[in-house]
PDB file of C-alpha atoms in Angstrom:
ATOM      1  CA  VAL A 265     101.281 114.135 119.560  1.00 86.00           C
ATOM      2  CA  GLN A 266     100.832 115.843 116.277  1.00 90.00           C
ATOM      3  CA  LEU A 267     101.079 114.425 112.719  1.00 93.00           C
ATOM      4  CA  GLN A 268     100.287 116.285 109.583  1.00 94.00           C
ATOM      5  CA  ALA A 269     100.209 114.580 106.239  1.00 96.00           C
ATOM      6  CA  SER A 270     100.535 116.519 102.984  1.00 97.00           C
ATOM      7  CA  GLY A 271     101.374 116.073  99.320  1.00 97.00           C
ATOM      8  CA  GLY A 272      98.283 114.345  98.134  1.00 97.00           C
ATOM      9  CA  GLY A 273      96.619 115.184  94.849  1.00 97.00           C
ATOM     10  CA  LEU A 274      95.699 113.907  91.412  1.00 97.00           C
ATOM     11  CA  ALA A 275      98.060 111.537  89.603  1.00 97.00           C
ATOM     12  CA  GLN A 276      97.597 109.463  86.408  1.00 97.00           C
ATOM     13  CA  PRO A 277      97.894 105.697  86.368  1.00 98.00           C
ATOM     14  CA  GLY A 278     101.576 104.859  86.306  1.00 98.00           C
ATOM     15  CA  GLY A 279     102.500 108.268  87.745  1.00 98.00           C
ATOM     16  CA  SER A 280     104.180 109.269  91.036  1.00 98.00           C
ATOM     17  CA  LEU A 281     103.557 111.240  94.102  1.00 98.00           C
ATOM     18  CA  THR A 282     105.476 111.817  97.309  1.00 98.00           C
ATOM     19  CA  LEU A 283     103.620 112.220 100.616  1.00 98.00           C
ATOM     20  CA  SER A 284     105.149 113.927 103.613  1.00 97.00           C
ATOM     21  CA  CYS A 285     104.313 113.703 107.278  1.00 96.00           C
ATOM     22  CA  GLN A 286     105.510 116.336 109.703  1.00 94.00           C
ATOM     23  CA  TYR A 287     105.389 114.905 113.272  1.00 91.00           C
ATOM     24  CA  SER A 288     106.006 116.331 116.832  1.00 88.00           C
ATOM     25  CA  GLY A 289     105.114 115.745 120.445  1.00 85.00           C
ATOM     26  CA  PHE A 290     106.737 112.375 121.044  1.00 79.00           C
ATOM     27  CA  THR A 291     110.276 111.381 121.871  1.00 68.00           C
ATOM     28  CA  GLU A 292     112.787 109.808 119.508  1.00 69.00           C
ATOM     29  CA  ASN A 293     112.105 106.484 121.369  1.00 75.00           C
ATOM     30  CA  TYR A 294     109.095 105.850 119.361  1.00 87.00           C
ATOM     31  CA  ARG A 295     108.464 102.267 118.163  1.00 92.00           C
ATOM     32  CA  ALA A 296     107.309 102.859 114.682  1.00 94.00           C
ATOM     33  CA  ILE A 297     105.789 105.451 112.403  1.00 95.00           C
ATOM     34  CA  GLY A 298     103.843 104.646 109.340  1.00 97.00           C
ATOM     35  CA  TRP A 299     101.242 105.281 106.638  1.00 98.00           C
ATOM     36  CA  PHE A 300      97.742 104.026 106.437  1.00 98.00           C
ATOM     37  CA  ARG A 301      94.955 104.638 103.896  1.00 98.00           C
ATOM     38  CA  GLN A 302      91.293 104.414 103.804  1.00 97.00           C
ATOM     39  CA  VAL A 303      88.664 104.339 101.123  1.00 96.00           C
ATOM     40  CA  PRO A 304      85.029 105.181 102.005  1.00 90.00           C
ATOM     41  CA  GLY A 305      83.122 102.068 103.098  1.00 93.00           C
ATOM     42  CA  LYS A 306      86.329 100.084 103.788  1.00 94.00           C
ATOM     43  CA  GLU A 307      88.564  99.553 106.766  1.00 93.00           C
ATOM     44  CA  ARG A 308      91.742 101.509 107.161  1.00 94.00           C
ATOM     45  CA  GLU A 309      94.668  99.436 106.013  1.00 96.00           C
ATOM     46  CA  GLY A 310      98.363  99.731 106.720  1.00 97.00           C
ATOM     47  CA  VAL A 311     100.456 100.750 103.755  1.00 98.00           C
ATOM     48  CA  SER A 312     103.992 100.938 105.140  1.00 98.00           C
ATOM     49  CA  CYS A 313     105.821 101.638 108.341  1.00 97.00           C
ATOM     50  CA  ILE A 314     109.471 102.213 109.600  1.00 95.00           C
ATOM     51  CA  ASN A 315     110.504 101.298 113.125  1.00 93.00           C
ATOM     52  CA  TRP A 316     112.993 103.019 115.407  1.00 90.00           C
ATOM     53  CA  LYS A 317     115.801 100.891 113.978  1.00 91.00           C
ATOM     54  CA  GLY A 318     115.028 101.806 110.409  1.00 92.00           C
ATOM     55  CA  ASP A 319     113.508  98.404 109.458  1.00 95.00           C
ATOM     56  CA  THR A 320     110.633  98.898 107.054  1.00 97.00           C
ATOM     57  CA  TYR A 321     107.443  96.935 106.360  1.00 97.00           C
ATOM     58  CA  SER A 322     105.023  97.306 103.565  1.00 97.00           C
ATOM     59  CA  ALA A 323     101.692  95.876 102.418  1.00 97.00           C
ATOM     60  CA  ASP A 324     102.015  93.245  99.573  1.00 97.00           C
ATOM     61  CA  SER A 325      99.931  95.560  97.371  1.00 97.00           C
ATOM     62  CA  VAL A 326     102.526  98.237  97.362  1.00 98.00           C
ATOM     63  CA  LYS A 327     105.800  96.357  97.566  1.00 97.00           C
ATOM     64  CA  GLY A 328     108.193  97.455  94.885  1.00 96.00           C
ATOM     65  CA  ARG A 329     106.185 100.560  94.218  1.00 98.00           C
ATOM     66  CA  PHE A 330     106.073 102.558  97.458  1.00 98.00           C
ATOM     67  CA  THR A 331     109.077 103.446  99.617  1.00 98.00           C
ATOM     68  CA  ILE A 332     108.920 104.789 103.121  1.00 97.00           C
ATOM     69  CA  SER A 333     111.730 106.932 104.611  1.00 96.00           C
ATOM     70  CA  ARG A 334     112.196 109.442 107.465  1.00 92.00           C
ATOM     71  CA  GLU A 335     114.291 112.323 108.548  1.00 89.00           C
ATOM     72  CA  ASP A 336     114.497 112.226 112.313  1.00 74.00           C
ATOM     73  CA  ASN A 337     116.304 115.548 112.545  1.00 80.00           C
ATOM     74  CA  GLY A 338     113.541 117.213 110.559  1.00 74.00           C
ATOM     75  CA  ASN A 339     110.830 115.141 112.234  1.00 90.00           C
ATOM     76  CA  THR A 340     109.460 114.230 108.628  1.00 93.00           C
ATOM     77  CA  MET A 341     108.426 110.972 107.216  1.00 95.00           C
ATOM     78  CA  TYR A 342     107.975 110.355 103.499  1.00 97.00           C
ATOM     79  CA  LEU A 343     106.080 107.987 101.304  1.00 98.00           C
ATOM     80  CA  GLN A 344     107.323 107.798  97.682  1.00 98.00           C
ATOM     81  CA  MET A 345     104.619 106.245  95.500  1.00 98.00           C
ATOM     82  CA  ARG A 346     105.488 105.217  92.007  1.00 98.00           C
ATOM     83  CA  SER A 347     103.522 103.214  89.332  1.00 98.00           C
ATOM     84  CA  LEU A 348     100.362 104.388  90.906  1.00 98.00           C
ATOM     85  CA  LYS A 349      97.137 102.364  90.151  1.00 98.00           C
ATOM     86  CA  SER A 350      93.530 103.429  90.423  1.00 97.00           C
ATOM     87  CA  GLU A 351      93.189 101.214  93.428  1.00 97.00           C
ATOM     88  CA  ASP A 352      95.750 103.329  95.290  1.00 98.00           C
ATOM     89  CA  THR A 353      93.054 106.086  95.412  1.00 98.00           C
ATOM     90  CA  ALA A 354      92.425 106.730  99.139  1.00 98.00           C
ATOM     91  CA  VAL A 355      92.898 109.126 102.018  1.00 98.00           C
ATOM     92  CA  TYR A 356      96.372 108.480 103.410  1.00 98.00           C
ATOM     93  CA  TYR A 357      97.172 109.004 107.029  1.00 97.00           C
ATOM     94  CA  CYS A 358     100.388 109.004 109.005  1.00 96.00           C
ATOM     95  CA  ALA A 359     100.432 107.441 112.389  1.00 96.00           C
ATOM     96  CA  VAL A 360     102.801 106.639 115.244  1.00 94.00           C
ATOM     97  CA  ASP A 361     103.249 103.899 117.849  1.00 93.00           C
ATOM     98  CA  SER A 362     104.815 105.980 120.565  1.00 86.00           C
ATOM     99  CA  GLY A 363     104.160 103.533 123.308  1.00 84.00           C
ATOM    100  CA  ALA A 364     101.158 105.692 124.502  1.00 83.00           C
ATOM    101  CA  ALA A 365      98.009 103.999 125.689  1.00 82.00           C
ATOM    102  CA  GLY A 366      94.875 104.206 123.757  1.00 85.00           C
ATOM    103  CA  ARG A 367      92.732 102.578 121.094  1.00 88.00           C
ATOM    104  CA  ALA A 368      95.058 101.149 118.591  1.00 89.00           C
ATOM    105  CA  THR A 369      95.236  99.988 115.098  1.00 91.00           C
ATOM    106  CA  VAL A 370      97.611  97.038 114.919  1.00 91.00           C
ATOM    107  CA  ALA A 371      99.842  96.607 111.992  1.00 93.00           C
ATOM    108  CA  TRP A 372     103.153  94.695 111.658  1.00 94.00           C
ATOM    109  CA  GLY A 373     103.179  94.021 115.385  1.00 93.00           C
ATOM    110  CA  TYR A 374     102.902  97.694 116.285  1.00 94.00           C
ATOM    111  CA  LEU A 375     100.171  99.574 118.055  1.00 93.00           C
ATOM    112  CA  PHE A 376      99.404 102.775 116.240  1.00 94.00           C
ATOM    113  CA  THR A 377      97.502 104.958 118.657  1.00 92.00           C
ATOM    114  CA  SER A 378      97.895 108.442 117.107  1.00 92.00           C
ATOM    115  CA  PHE A 379      96.782 109.455 113.607  1.00 94.00           C
ATOM    116  CA  GLY A 380      96.955 112.773 111.826  1.00 93.00           C
ATOM    117  CA  ARG A 381      94.597 114.318 109.448  1.00 94.00           C
ATOM    118  CA  GLY A 382      94.755 112.589 106.048  1.00 95.00           C
ATOM    119  CA  THR A 383      95.653 113.693 102.572  1.00 97.00           C
ATOM    120  CA  LEU A 384      93.682 112.494  99.561  1.00 98.00           C
ATOM    121  CA  VAL A 385      95.433 110.745  96.752  1.00 98.00           C
ATOM    122  CA  THR A 386      93.365 110.267  93.586  1.00 98.00           C
ATOM    123  CA  VAL A 387      94.771 108.137  90.749  1.00 98.00           C
ATOM    124  CA  SER A 388      92.731 108.626  87.584  1.00 96.00           C
ATOM    125  CA  SER A 389      93.147 109.397  84.016  1.00 94.00           C
TER     126      SER A 389
END
C-alpha cells in the first residue's frame, strides 16, 4: 500500500489550498480513504473520509470549509480546503482502510491502518 500526499504549503487566513493523495497497492474494494492531520504535541485527528460508496464524513471543525473527493480511475483523492484558519495548520496525511490487519486509527467507524507521508499546511499572515 502506498499513499503520497502533496499540495501543502503556506496560505493566508481565509485562503484556500487543495491537497492531493495518489494511492496504489490496494484493491478497489477498500472500505474508506481519508485525511488526517497532526500538530506537534497533539494526537492525530481525522479530518474527512470517503467510503467505497461515496459517502463522506468530516470533523465538525472543517464542515462547510473542506471538501473531500476522489477519482478512482486516477487513484487520486483530494481535499479542497477553503476559509482556512490558523488552527488548520498541521501536517496532513492520507490514509486507507483497506481491510488489512494492523495497528489502526479508528475514525468514523473505519480502521485506518496505512498512512502515507504527510504534507505540511501552514496558515499564517
